[in-house]
Short mmCIF file of N, CA and C in Angstrom, two decimals:
data_model
loop_
_atom_site.label_atom_id
_atom_site.label_comp_id
_atom_site.label_asym_id
_atom_site.label_seq_id
_atom_site.Cartn_x
_atom_site.Cartn_y
_atom_site.Cartn_z
N PHE A 1185 -7.57 3.72 -26.89
CA PHE A 1185 -6.96 3.98 -25.59
C PHE A 1185 -5.84 2.97 -25.30
N TYR A 1186 -6.16 1.69 -25.41
CA TYR A 1186 -5.18 0.66 -25.10
C TYR A 1186 -4.00 0.70 -26.05
N VAL A 1187 -4.26 0.95 -27.32
CA VAL A 1187 -3.18 0.99 -28.31
C VAL A 1187 -2.18 2.08 -27.94
N GLN A 1188 -2.68 3.23 -27.51
CA GLN A 1188 -1.80 4.35 -27.21
C GLN A 1188 -1.16 4.26 -25.84
N PHE A 1189 -1.90 3.79 -24.84
CA PHE A 1189 -1.44 3.95 -23.47
C PHE A 1189 -1.14 2.68 -22.69
N LEU A 1190 -1.46 1.52 -23.18
CA LEU A 1190 -1.32 0.29 -22.40
C LEU A 1190 0.12 0.06 -21.92
N LEU A 1191 1.07 0.09 -22.81
CA LEU A 1191 2.46 -0.18 -22.42
C LEU A 1191 3.00 0.90 -21.48
N THR A 1192 2.65 2.13 -21.73
CA THR A 1192 3.09 3.22 -20.85
C THR A 1192 2.50 3.04 -19.46
N LEU A 1193 1.21 2.71 -19.39
CA LEU A 1193 0.57 2.52 -18.09
C LEU A 1193 1.16 1.33 -17.34
N LEU A 1194 1.43 0.25 -18.03
CA LEU A 1194 2.06 -0.91 -17.39
C LEU A 1194 3.43 -0.54 -16.82
N HIS A 1195 4.19 0.20 -17.61
CA HIS A 1195 5.51 0.64 -17.15
C HIS A 1195 5.39 1.51 -15.91
N GLU A 1196 4.47 2.46 -15.93
CA GLU A 1196 4.31 3.38 -14.81
C GLU A 1196 3.80 2.66 -13.56
N ILE A 1197 2.91 1.70 -13.73
CA ILE A 1197 2.40 0.96 -12.58
C ILE A 1197 3.54 0.16 -11.92
N PHE A 1198 4.36 -0.49 -12.72
CA PHE A 1198 5.47 -1.24 -12.15
C PHE A 1198 6.50 -0.30 -11.53
N THR A 1199 6.67 0.88 -12.09
CA THR A 1199 7.58 1.85 -11.50
C THR A 1199 7.11 2.25 -10.11
N VAL A 1200 5.83 2.52 -9.99
CA VAL A 1200 5.27 2.91 -8.69
C VAL A 1200 5.27 1.73 -7.72
N LEU A 1201 4.90 0.54 -8.19
CA LEU A 1201 4.86 -0.62 -7.31
C LEU A 1201 6.22 -0.96 -6.73
N THR A 1202 7.27 -0.77 -7.49
CA THR A 1202 8.61 -1.16 -7.04
C THR A 1202 9.35 -0.03 -6.35
N ASP A 1203 8.74 1.13 -6.23
CA ASP A 1203 9.36 2.27 -5.56
C ASP A 1203 9.00 2.23 -4.07
N LYS A 1204 10.00 2.23 -3.20
CA LYS A 1204 9.76 2.16 -1.76
C LYS A 1204 8.96 3.36 -1.26
N GLU A 1205 9.04 4.48 -1.93
CA GLU A 1205 8.35 5.69 -1.49
C GLU A 1205 6.85 5.66 -1.78
N HIS A 1206 6.40 4.68 -2.57
CA HIS A 1206 4.99 4.63 -2.98
C HIS A 1206 4.27 3.40 -2.43
N GLU A 1207 4.50 3.07 -1.17
CA GLU A 1207 3.85 1.90 -0.59
C GLU A 1207 2.33 2.05 -0.47
N PRO A 1208 1.82 3.23 -0.12
CA PRO A 1208 0.35 3.36 -0.07
C PRO A 1208 -0.25 3.19 -1.46
N GLY A 1209 -1.43 2.64 -1.52
CA GLY A 1209 -2.10 2.46 -2.80
C GLY A 1209 -1.81 1.14 -3.46
N PHE A 1210 -1.18 0.21 -2.74
CA PHE A 1210 -0.80 -1.08 -3.31
C PHE A 1210 -2.02 -1.81 -3.88
N LYS A 1211 -3.11 -1.83 -3.13
CA LYS A 1211 -4.31 -2.57 -3.57
C LYS A 1211 -4.87 -1.98 -4.86
N LEU A 1212 -4.93 -0.67 -4.94
CA LEU A 1212 -5.44 -0.02 -6.15
C LEU A 1212 -4.51 -0.27 -7.34
N GLN A 1213 -3.22 -0.19 -7.12
CA GLN A 1213 -2.26 -0.44 -8.20
C GLN A 1213 -2.38 -1.87 -8.71
N CYS A 1214 -2.56 -2.81 -7.78
CA CYS A 1214 -2.75 -4.22 -8.19
C CYS A 1214 -4.05 -4.40 -8.96
N ALA A 1215 -5.10 -3.72 -8.52
CA ALA A 1215 -6.39 -3.84 -9.22
C ALA A 1215 -6.29 -3.30 -10.64
N ILE A 1216 -5.60 -2.18 -10.81
CA ILE A 1216 -5.42 -1.61 -12.15
C ILE A 1216 -4.58 -2.53 -13.02
N LEU A 1217 -3.49 -3.04 -12.46
CA LEU A 1217 -2.62 -3.97 -13.19
C LEU A 1217 -3.38 -5.22 -13.61
N GLN A 1218 -4.14 -5.78 -12.69
CA GLN A 1218 -4.92 -6.98 -12.98
C GLN A 1218 -5.95 -6.70 -14.08
N HIS A 1219 -6.63 -5.58 -13.98
CA HIS A 1219 -7.63 -5.22 -15.00
C HIS A 1219 -6.99 -5.12 -16.38
N MET A 1220 -5.86 -4.45 -16.45
CA MET A 1220 -5.21 -4.27 -17.75
C MET A 1220 -4.74 -5.60 -18.33
N ILE A 1221 -4.17 -6.47 -17.48
CA ILE A 1221 -3.70 -7.77 -17.97
C ILE A 1221 -4.87 -8.63 -18.42
N TYR A 1222 -5.95 -8.63 -17.65
CA TYR A 1222 -7.11 -9.44 -18.03
C TYR A 1222 -7.78 -8.92 -19.29
N ARG A 1223 -7.72 -7.62 -19.52
CA ARG A 1223 -8.25 -7.07 -20.77
C ARG A 1223 -7.43 -7.56 -21.96
N VAL A 1224 -6.12 -7.57 -21.80
CA VAL A 1224 -5.25 -8.07 -22.88
C VAL A 1224 -5.54 -9.56 -23.11
N MET A 1225 -5.71 -10.31 -22.04
CA MET A 1225 -6.00 -11.75 -22.16
C MET A 1225 -7.34 -11.97 -22.86
N ALA A 1226 -8.27 -11.04 -22.68
CA ALA A 1226 -9.60 -11.16 -23.29
C ALA A 1226 -9.61 -10.70 -24.76
N GLY A 1227 -8.47 -10.21 -25.23
CA GLY A 1227 -8.39 -9.81 -26.64
C GLY A 1227 -8.65 -8.34 -26.88
N VAL A 1228 -8.60 -7.53 -25.84
CA VAL A 1228 -8.79 -6.09 -25.98
C VAL A 1228 -7.41 -5.45 -25.93
N PRO A 1229 -7.05 -4.63 -26.84
CA PRO A 1229 -7.76 -4.17 -28.03
C PRO A 1229 -7.67 -5.21 -29.15
N ASN A 1230 -8.56 -5.05 -30.10
CA ASN A 1230 -8.60 -5.97 -31.24
C ASN A 1230 -7.45 -5.73 -32.21
N THR A 1231 -7.01 -4.49 -32.28
CA THR A 1231 -5.92 -4.15 -33.19
C THR A 1231 -4.58 -4.46 -32.52
N PRO A 1232 -3.58 -4.82 -33.29
CA PRO A 1232 -2.27 -5.15 -32.70
C PRO A 1232 -1.62 -3.94 -32.03
N LEU A 1233 -0.97 -4.20 -30.91
CA LEU A 1233 -0.23 -3.16 -30.19
C LEU A 1233 1.19 -3.01 -30.75
N PHE A 1234 1.52 -3.82 -31.72
CA PHE A 1234 2.88 -3.90 -32.23
C PHE A 1234 2.85 -3.91 -33.75
N ASN A 1235 4.01 -3.63 -34.32
CA ASN A 1235 4.17 -3.70 -35.76
C ASN A 1235 4.63 -5.12 -36.09
N PRO A 1236 3.80 -5.92 -36.80
CA PRO A 1236 4.17 -7.32 -37.08
C PRO A 1236 5.51 -7.48 -37.79
N SER A 1237 5.93 -6.49 -38.58
CA SER A 1237 7.22 -6.62 -39.27
C SER A 1237 8.39 -6.47 -38.29
N GLU A 1238 8.20 -5.72 -37.19
CA GLU A 1238 9.26 -5.55 -36.20
C GLU A 1238 9.34 -6.72 -35.23
N TYR A 1239 8.22 -7.40 -35.04
CA TYR A 1239 8.16 -8.54 -34.11
C TYR A 1239 7.62 -9.75 -34.86
N PRO A 1240 8.45 -10.40 -35.66
CA PRO A 1240 7.97 -11.49 -36.51
C PRO A 1240 7.48 -12.72 -35.75
N GLY A 1241 8.02 -13.01 -34.56
CA GLY A 1241 7.62 -14.20 -33.83
C GLY A 1241 6.40 -14.01 -32.95
N VAL A 1242 5.90 -12.79 -32.88
CA VAL A 1242 4.78 -12.48 -31.99
C VAL A 1242 3.47 -12.63 -32.75
N ALA A 1243 2.57 -13.43 -32.17
CA ALA A 1243 1.32 -13.73 -32.86
C ALA A 1243 0.16 -12.84 -32.44
N ASP A 1244 0.15 -12.43 -31.16
CA ASP A 1244 -0.99 -11.65 -30.68
C ASP A 1244 -0.54 -10.66 -29.61
N ASN A 1245 -1.48 -9.84 -29.16
CA ASN A 1245 -1.16 -8.82 -28.16
C ASN A 1245 -0.71 -9.42 -26.84
N LYS A 1246 -1.30 -10.55 -26.47
CA LYS A 1246 -0.93 -11.20 -25.21
C LYS A 1246 0.56 -11.56 -25.23
N SER A 1247 1.02 -12.17 -26.30
CA SER A 1247 2.44 -12.53 -26.42
C SER A 1247 3.33 -11.29 -26.43
N PHE A 1248 2.87 -10.26 -27.13
CA PHE A 1248 3.63 -9.02 -27.22
C PHE A 1248 3.77 -8.36 -25.85
N VAL A 1249 2.67 -8.26 -25.11
CA VAL A 1249 2.71 -7.62 -23.79
C VAL A 1249 3.57 -8.43 -22.83
N LYS A 1250 3.48 -9.75 -22.90
CA LYS A 1250 4.34 -10.60 -22.07
C LYS A 1250 5.81 -10.32 -22.37
N GLN A 1251 6.12 -10.26 -23.65
CA GLN A 1251 7.50 -10.02 -24.08
C GLN A 1251 7.98 -8.65 -23.59
N LYS A 1252 7.14 -7.64 -23.73
CA LYS A 1252 7.51 -6.29 -23.31
C LYS A 1252 7.66 -6.20 -21.79
N LEU A 1253 6.75 -6.83 -21.05
CA LEU A 1253 6.85 -6.82 -19.59
C LEU A 1253 8.13 -7.51 -19.14
N LEU A 1254 8.43 -8.64 -19.74
CA LEU A 1254 9.64 -9.37 -19.39
C LEU A 1254 10.89 -8.53 -19.68
N ALA A 1255 10.89 -7.86 -20.82
CA ALA A 1255 12.03 -7.00 -21.17
C ALA A 1255 12.15 -5.83 -20.18
N MET A 1256 11.02 -5.23 -19.82
CA MET A 1256 11.02 -4.11 -18.89
C MET A 1256 11.52 -4.56 -17.51
N LEU A 1257 11.01 -5.68 -17.01
CA LEU A 1257 11.42 -6.17 -15.70
C LEU A 1257 12.87 -6.64 -15.71
N SER A 1258 13.30 -7.23 -16.81
CA SER A 1258 14.69 -7.66 -16.93
C SER A 1258 15.63 -6.46 -16.89
N GLU A 1259 15.23 -5.41 -17.56
CA GLU A 1259 16.04 -4.20 -17.59
C GLU A 1259 16.20 -3.62 -16.19
N GLY A 1260 15.13 -3.65 -15.41
CA GLY A 1260 15.17 -3.04 -14.09
C GLY A 1260 15.67 -3.93 -12.98
N PHE A 1261 15.51 -5.26 -13.12
CA PHE A 1261 15.79 -6.13 -11.99
C PHE A 1261 16.68 -7.33 -12.31
N SER A 1262 17.38 -7.29 -13.42
CA SER A 1262 18.22 -8.44 -13.80
C SER A 1262 19.35 -8.69 -12.79
N GLU A 1263 19.82 -7.63 -12.12
CA GLU A 1263 20.88 -7.83 -11.14
C GLU A 1263 20.32 -8.36 -9.82
N ARG A 1264 19.02 -8.30 -9.63
CA ARG A 1264 18.41 -8.75 -8.38
C ARG A 1264 17.74 -10.11 -8.49
N MET A 1265 17.30 -10.46 -9.70
CA MET A 1265 16.58 -11.72 -9.90
C MET A 1265 17.07 -12.39 -11.17
N THR A 1266 16.91 -13.69 -11.22
CA THR A 1266 17.32 -14.43 -12.41
C THR A 1266 16.27 -14.26 -13.51
N GLN A 1267 16.68 -14.54 -14.72
CA GLN A 1267 15.76 -14.46 -15.86
C GLN A 1267 14.61 -15.46 -15.68
N LYS A 1268 14.93 -16.61 -15.11
CA LYS A 1268 13.90 -17.63 -14.87
C LYS A 1268 12.84 -17.12 -13.90
N GLN A 1269 13.26 -16.46 -12.83
CA GLN A 1269 12.31 -15.93 -11.85
C GLN A 1269 11.41 -14.86 -12.48
N LEU A 1270 12.01 -14.00 -13.28
CA LEU A 1270 11.23 -12.95 -13.95
C LEU A 1270 10.24 -13.55 -14.94
N THR A 1271 10.68 -14.57 -15.68
CA THR A 1271 9.80 -15.24 -16.64
C THR A 1271 8.63 -15.90 -15.93
N GLU A 1272 8.90 -16.57 -14.82
CA GLU A 1272 7.84 -17.21 -14.04
C GLU A 1272 6.82 -16.18 -13.54
N PHE A 1273 7.33 -15.05 -13.08
CA PHE A 1273 6.43 -14.01 -12.59
C PHE A 1273 5.51 -13.50 -13.70
N VAL A 1274 6.08 -13.21 -14.86
CA VAL A 1274 5.27 -12.72 -15.98
C VAL A 1274 4.26 -13.79 -16.41
N GLU A 1275 4.69 -15.04 -16.47
CA GLU A 1275 3.77 -16.12 -16.84
C GLU A 1275 2.63 -16.24 -15.82
N ASN A 1276 2.96 -16.08 -14.54
CA ASN A 1276 1.93 -16.14 -13.50
C ASN A 1276 0.96 -14.97 -13.59
N LEU A 1277 1.47 -13.80 -13.99
CA LEU A 1277 0.57 -12.66 -14.18
C LEU A 1277 -0.50 -12.99 -15.22
N PHE A 1278 -0.08 -13.70 -16.27
CA PHE A 1278 -1.00 -14.03 -17.36
C PHE A 1278 -1.60 -15.43 -17.20
N GLY A 1279 -1.40 -16.04 -16.04
CA GLY A 1279 -1.94 -17.37 -15.79
C GLY A 1279 -3.45 -17.33 -15.66
N PRO A 1280 -4.02 -18.45 -15.20
CA PRO A 1280 -5.48 -18.50 -15.05
C PRO A 1280 -5.97 -17.36 -14.16
N GLU A 1281 -7.20 -16.93 -14.43
CA GLU A 1281 -7.74 -15.79 -13.67
C GLU A 1281 -7.69 -16.06 -12.18
N LYS A 1282 -7.26 -15.06 -11.46
CA LYS A 1282 -7.16 -15.13 -10.01
C LYS A 1282 -8.08 -14.07 -9.42
N ASP A 1283 -8.53 -14.30 -8.19
CA ASP A 1283 -9.25 -13.23 -7.52
C ASP A 1283 -8.23 -12.16 -7.13
N ILE A 1284 -8.72 -11.02 -6.71
CA ILE A 1284 -7.82 -9.89 -6.45
C ILE A 1284 -6.83 -10.22 -5.33
N ALA A 1285 -7.26 -10.99 -4.32
CA ALA A 1285 -6.36 -11.33 -3.22
C ALA A 1285 -5.19 -12.20 -3.71
N ALA A 1286 -5.47 -13.16 -4.56
CA ALA A 1286 -4.41 -14.02 -5.10
C ALA A 1286 -3.47 -13.21 -5.99
N PHE A 1287 -4.02 -12.28 -6.75
CA PHE A 1287 -3.20 -11.44 -7.62
C PHE A 1287 -2.30 -10.54 -6.77
N GLN A 1288 -2.85 -9.96 -5.71
CA GLN A 1288 -2.05 -9.12 -4.82
C GLN A 1288 -0.94 -9.93 -4.16
N THR A 1289 -1.24 -11.16 -3.79
CA THR A 1289 -0.22 -12.02 -3.19
C THR A 1289 0.91 -12.29 -4.18
N LEU A 1290 0.56 -12.54 -5.43
CA LEU A 1290 1.56 -12.76 -6.47
C LEU A 1290 2.48 -11.54 -6.60
N VAL A 1291 1.89 -10.36 -6.68
CA VAL A 1291 2.68 -9.13 -6.83
C VAL A 1291 3.48 -8.87 -5.56
N ARG A 1292 2.89 -9.08 -4.40
CA ARG A 1292 3.59 -8.87 -3.13
C ARG A 1292 4.80 -9.81 -3.03
N ASP A 1293 4.63 -11.06 -3.43
CA ASP A 1293 5.75 -12.01 -3.40
C ASP A 1293 6.88 -11.55 -4.32
N PHE A 1294 6.52 -11.02 -5.48
CA PHE A 1294 7.52 -10.49 -6.41
C PHE A 1294 8.28 -9.33 -5.76
N LEU A 1295 7.57 -8.43 -5.11
CA LEU A 1295 8.22 -7.28 -4.47
C LEU A 1295 9.14 -7.73 -3.33
N ILE A 1296 8.72 -8.75 -2.61
CA ILE A 1296 9.57 -9.28 -1.53
C ILE A 1296 10.83 -9.91 -2.11
N GLN A 1297 10.69 -10.64 -3.22
CA GLN A 1297 11.86 -11.23 -3.86
C GLN A 1297 12.85 -10.15 -4.29
N ILE A 1298 12.35 -9.06 -4.82
CA ILE A 1298 13.22 -7.97 -5.24
C ILE A 1298 14.01 -7.45 -4.05
N LYS A 1299 13.35 -7.25 -2.94
CA LYS A 1299 14.01 -6.71 -1.76
C LYS A 1299 14.99 -7.71 -1.17
N GLU A 1300 14.68 -8.99 -1.20
CA GLU A 1300 15.59 -10.00 -0.67
C GLU A 1300 16.87 -10.04 -1.48
N TYR A 1301 16.76 -10.03 -2.78
CA TYR A 1301 17.94 -10.16 -3.63
C TYR A 1301 18.76 -8.89 -3.68
N SER A 1302 18.18 -7.78 -3.24
CA SER A 1302 18.93 -6.53 -3.25
C SER A 1302 19.16 -6.04 -1.83
N SER A 1303 19.18 -6.95 -0.88
CA SER A 1303 19.24 -6.56 0.53
C SER A 1303 20.49 -5.74 0.86
N ASP A 1304 21.63 -6.03 0.23
CA ASP A 1304 22.84 -5.25 0.51
C ASP A 1304 22.64 -3.79 0.13
N GLN A 1305 22.10 -3.56 -1.05
CA GLN A 1305 21.89 -2.20 -1.52
C GLN A 1305 20.89 -1.48 -0.61
N TRP A 1306 19.79 -2.15 -0.31
CA TRP A 1306 18.76 -1.52 0.53
C TRP A 1306 19.31 -1.29 1.92
N THR A 1307 20.02 -2.24 2.46
CA THR A 1307 20.50 -2.15 3.83
C THR A 1307 21.49 -1.02 3.98
N ASP A 1308 22.46 -0.92 3.08
CA ASP A 1308 23.47 0.13 3.19
C ASP A 1308 22.84 1.52 3.14
N SER A 1309 22.00 1.76 2.16
CA SER A 1309 21.40 3.09 2.04
C SER A 1309 20.41 3.33 3.17
N SER A 1310 19.63 2.32 3.54
CA SER A 1310 18.66 2.48 4.61
C SER A 1310 19.36 2.71 5.94
N LEU A 1311 20.46 1.99 6.17
CA LEU A 1311 21.20 2.15 7.41
C LEU A 1311 21.79 3.55 7.51
N ALA A 1312 22.35 4.03 6.43
CA ALA A 1312 22.94 5.37 6.43
C ALA A 1312 21.86 6.42 6.69
N LEU A 1313 20.72 6.28 6.02
CA LEU A 1313 19.63 7.23 6.23
C LEU A 1313 19.11 7.16 7.66
N GLN A 1314 18.94 5.96 8.17
CA GLN A 1314 18.43 5.79 9.52
C GLN A 1314 19.40 6.39 10.54
N LEU A 1315 20.69 6.15 10.37
CA LEU A 1315 21.69 6.69 11.27
C LEU A 1315 21.68 8.22 11.23
N GLU A 1316 21.60 8.77 10.03
CA GLU A 1316 21.56 10.22 9.88
C GLU A 1316 20.33 10.81 10.56
N GLN A 1317 19.17 10.14 10.39
CA GLN A 1317 17.95 10.62 11.02
C GLN A 1317 18.04 10.55 12.54
N GLU A 1318 18.61 9.46 13.05
CA GLU A 1318 18.77 9.32 14.50
C GLU A 1318 19.69 10.40 15.06
N GLN A 1319 20.77 10.71 14.33
CA GLN A 1319 21.67 11.76 14.79
C GLN A 1319 20.99 13.12 14.79
N LYS A 1320 20.21 13.41 13.76
CA LYS A 1320 19.48 14.68 13.70
C LYS A 1320 18.46 14.77 14.83
N GLU A 1321 17.77 13.66 15.10
CA GLU A 1321 16.77 13.63 16.17
C GLU A 1321 17.43 13.83 17.53
N ALA A 1322 18.57 13.18 17.78
CA ALA A 1322 19.29 13.33 19.04
C ALA A 1322 19.77 14.77 19.22
N GLU A 1323 20.27 15.37 18.15
CA GLU A 1323 20.72 16.77 18.20
C GLU A 1323 19.54 17.70 18.48
N ARG A 1324 18.42 17.44 17.83
CA ARG A 1324 17.23 18.27 18.05
C ARG A 1324 16.77 18.18 19.50
N LYS A 1325 16.77 16.97 20.06
CA LYS A 1325 16.36 16.78 21.46
C LYS A 1325 17.32 17.47 22.41
N ARG A 1326 18.62 17.37 22.11
CA ARG A 1326 19.62 18.01 22.96
C ARG A 1326 19.44 19.53 22.97
N VAL A 1327 19.22 20.12 21.79
CA VAL A 1327 19.02 21.56 21.69
C VAL A 1327 17.75 21.98 22.42
N GLU A 1328 16.70 21.22 22.26
CA GLU A 1328 15.42 21.52 22.92
C GLU A 1328 15.56 21.43 24.44
N GLU A 1329 16.26 20.41 24.92
CA GLU A 1329 16.46 20.26 26.37
C GLU A 1329 17.30 21.41 26.92
N ALA A 1330 18.33 21.80 26.20
CA ALA A 1330 19.17 22.92 26.64
C ALA A 1330 18.35 24.21 26.69
N ARG A 1331 17.50 24.42 25.72
CA ARG A 1331 16.65 25.61 25.68
C ARG A 1331 15.69 25.61 26.87
N MET A 1332 15.12 24.45 27.17
CA MET A 1332 14.17 24.36 28.27
C MET A 1332 14.86 24.56 29.62
N GLN A 1333 16.12 24.12 29.77
CA GLN A 1333 16.84 24.30 31.02
C GLN A 1333 17.21 25.75 31.24
N ASN A 1334 17.38 26.50 30.19
CA ASN A 1334 17.75 27.91 30.31
C ASN A 1334 16.59 28.80 30.70
N VAL A 1335 15.37 28.34 30.48
CA VAL A 1335 14.19 29.14 30.81
C VAL A 1335 13.55 28.55 32.06
N PRO A 1336 13.56 29.29 33.17
CA PRO A 1336 12.99 28.76 34.40
C PRO A 1336 11.49 28.41 34.22
N GLY A 1337 11.13 27.25 34.74
CA GLY A 1337 9.73 26.82 34.70
C GLY A 1337 9.33 26.03 33.47
N LEU A 1338 10.16 25.97 32.45
CA LEU A 1338 9.82 25.21 31.24
C LEU A 1338 10.11 23.72 31.37
N MET A 1339 11.13 23.39 32.12
CA MET A 1339 11.55 22.00 32.25
C MET A 1339 10.55 21.26 33.15
N PRO A 1340 10.01 20.14 32.68
CA PRO A 1340 9.10 19.36 33.52
C PRO A 1340 9.79 18.93 34.82
N VAL A 1341 9.02 18.85 35.88
CA VAL A 1341 9.56 18.55 37.20
C VAL A 1341 10.34 17.24 37.21
N MET A 1342 9.85 16.24 36.51
CA MET A 1342 10.49 14.93 36.51
C MET A 1342 11.85 14.94 35.79
N GLN A 1343 12.08 15.92 34.94
CA GLN A 1343 13.33 15.95 34.19
C GLN A 1343 14.35 16.93 34.74
N ARG A 1344 13.96 17.71 35.74
CA ARG A 1344 14.88 18.70 36.30
C ARG A 1344 15.99 18.02 37.08
N GLU A 1345 17.15 18.63 36.99
CA GLU A 1345 18.25 18.21 37.85
C GLU A 1345 18.10 18.97 39.14
N GLU A 1346 18.03 18.22 40.21
CA GLU A 1346 17.87 18.87 41.51
C GLU A 1346 19.16 19.55 41.92
N VAL A 1347 19.06 20.75 42.38
CA VAL A 1347 20.20 21.50 42.84
C VAL A 1347 20.31 21.29 44.35
N ASP A 1348 21.48 20.91 44.82
CA ASP A 1348 21.68 20.68 46.23
C ASP A 1348 21.85 22.03 46.91
N MET A 1349 20.97 22.35 47.85
CA MET A 1349 20.97 23.66 48.50
C MET A 1349 21.76 23.64 49.80
N SER A 1350 22.39 22.56 50.21
CA SER A 1350 23.07 22.53 51.49
C SER A 1350 24.48 23.03 51.42
#
């Protein structure tokens, strides 16, 4: 199982963790990530996940997975974080065993760093989306209010414009 799916699962977990649309499930994603990393640290699987001839400097699966994670994170976040920051994060993932809360804090801090360093990109797109949503909401309210004013008795008393009868 690990030989076939470990790297793919790690990639997919980081894809989901770093996607703004997938905020729910953070605790479960961290628990799965922690379990997989601790299994690698414990020597599971026993067989190499890599071809020794392709990776001559790699001695074990732990080193290989660290190298692959660093390459994957560098590919996705090199414009947002320095290589040193990414290396520290990967080293901390494989550091001494942490309880789940400490592991979640580590991952949460990483996600916050990503958002801080890419604040211009996030802000521009988020601002545009927010403005568009506000405009659509204002238009929807205006249309609804106009519809309610055209039908006698639909408009709540507090919102009616009083007509001067004098």
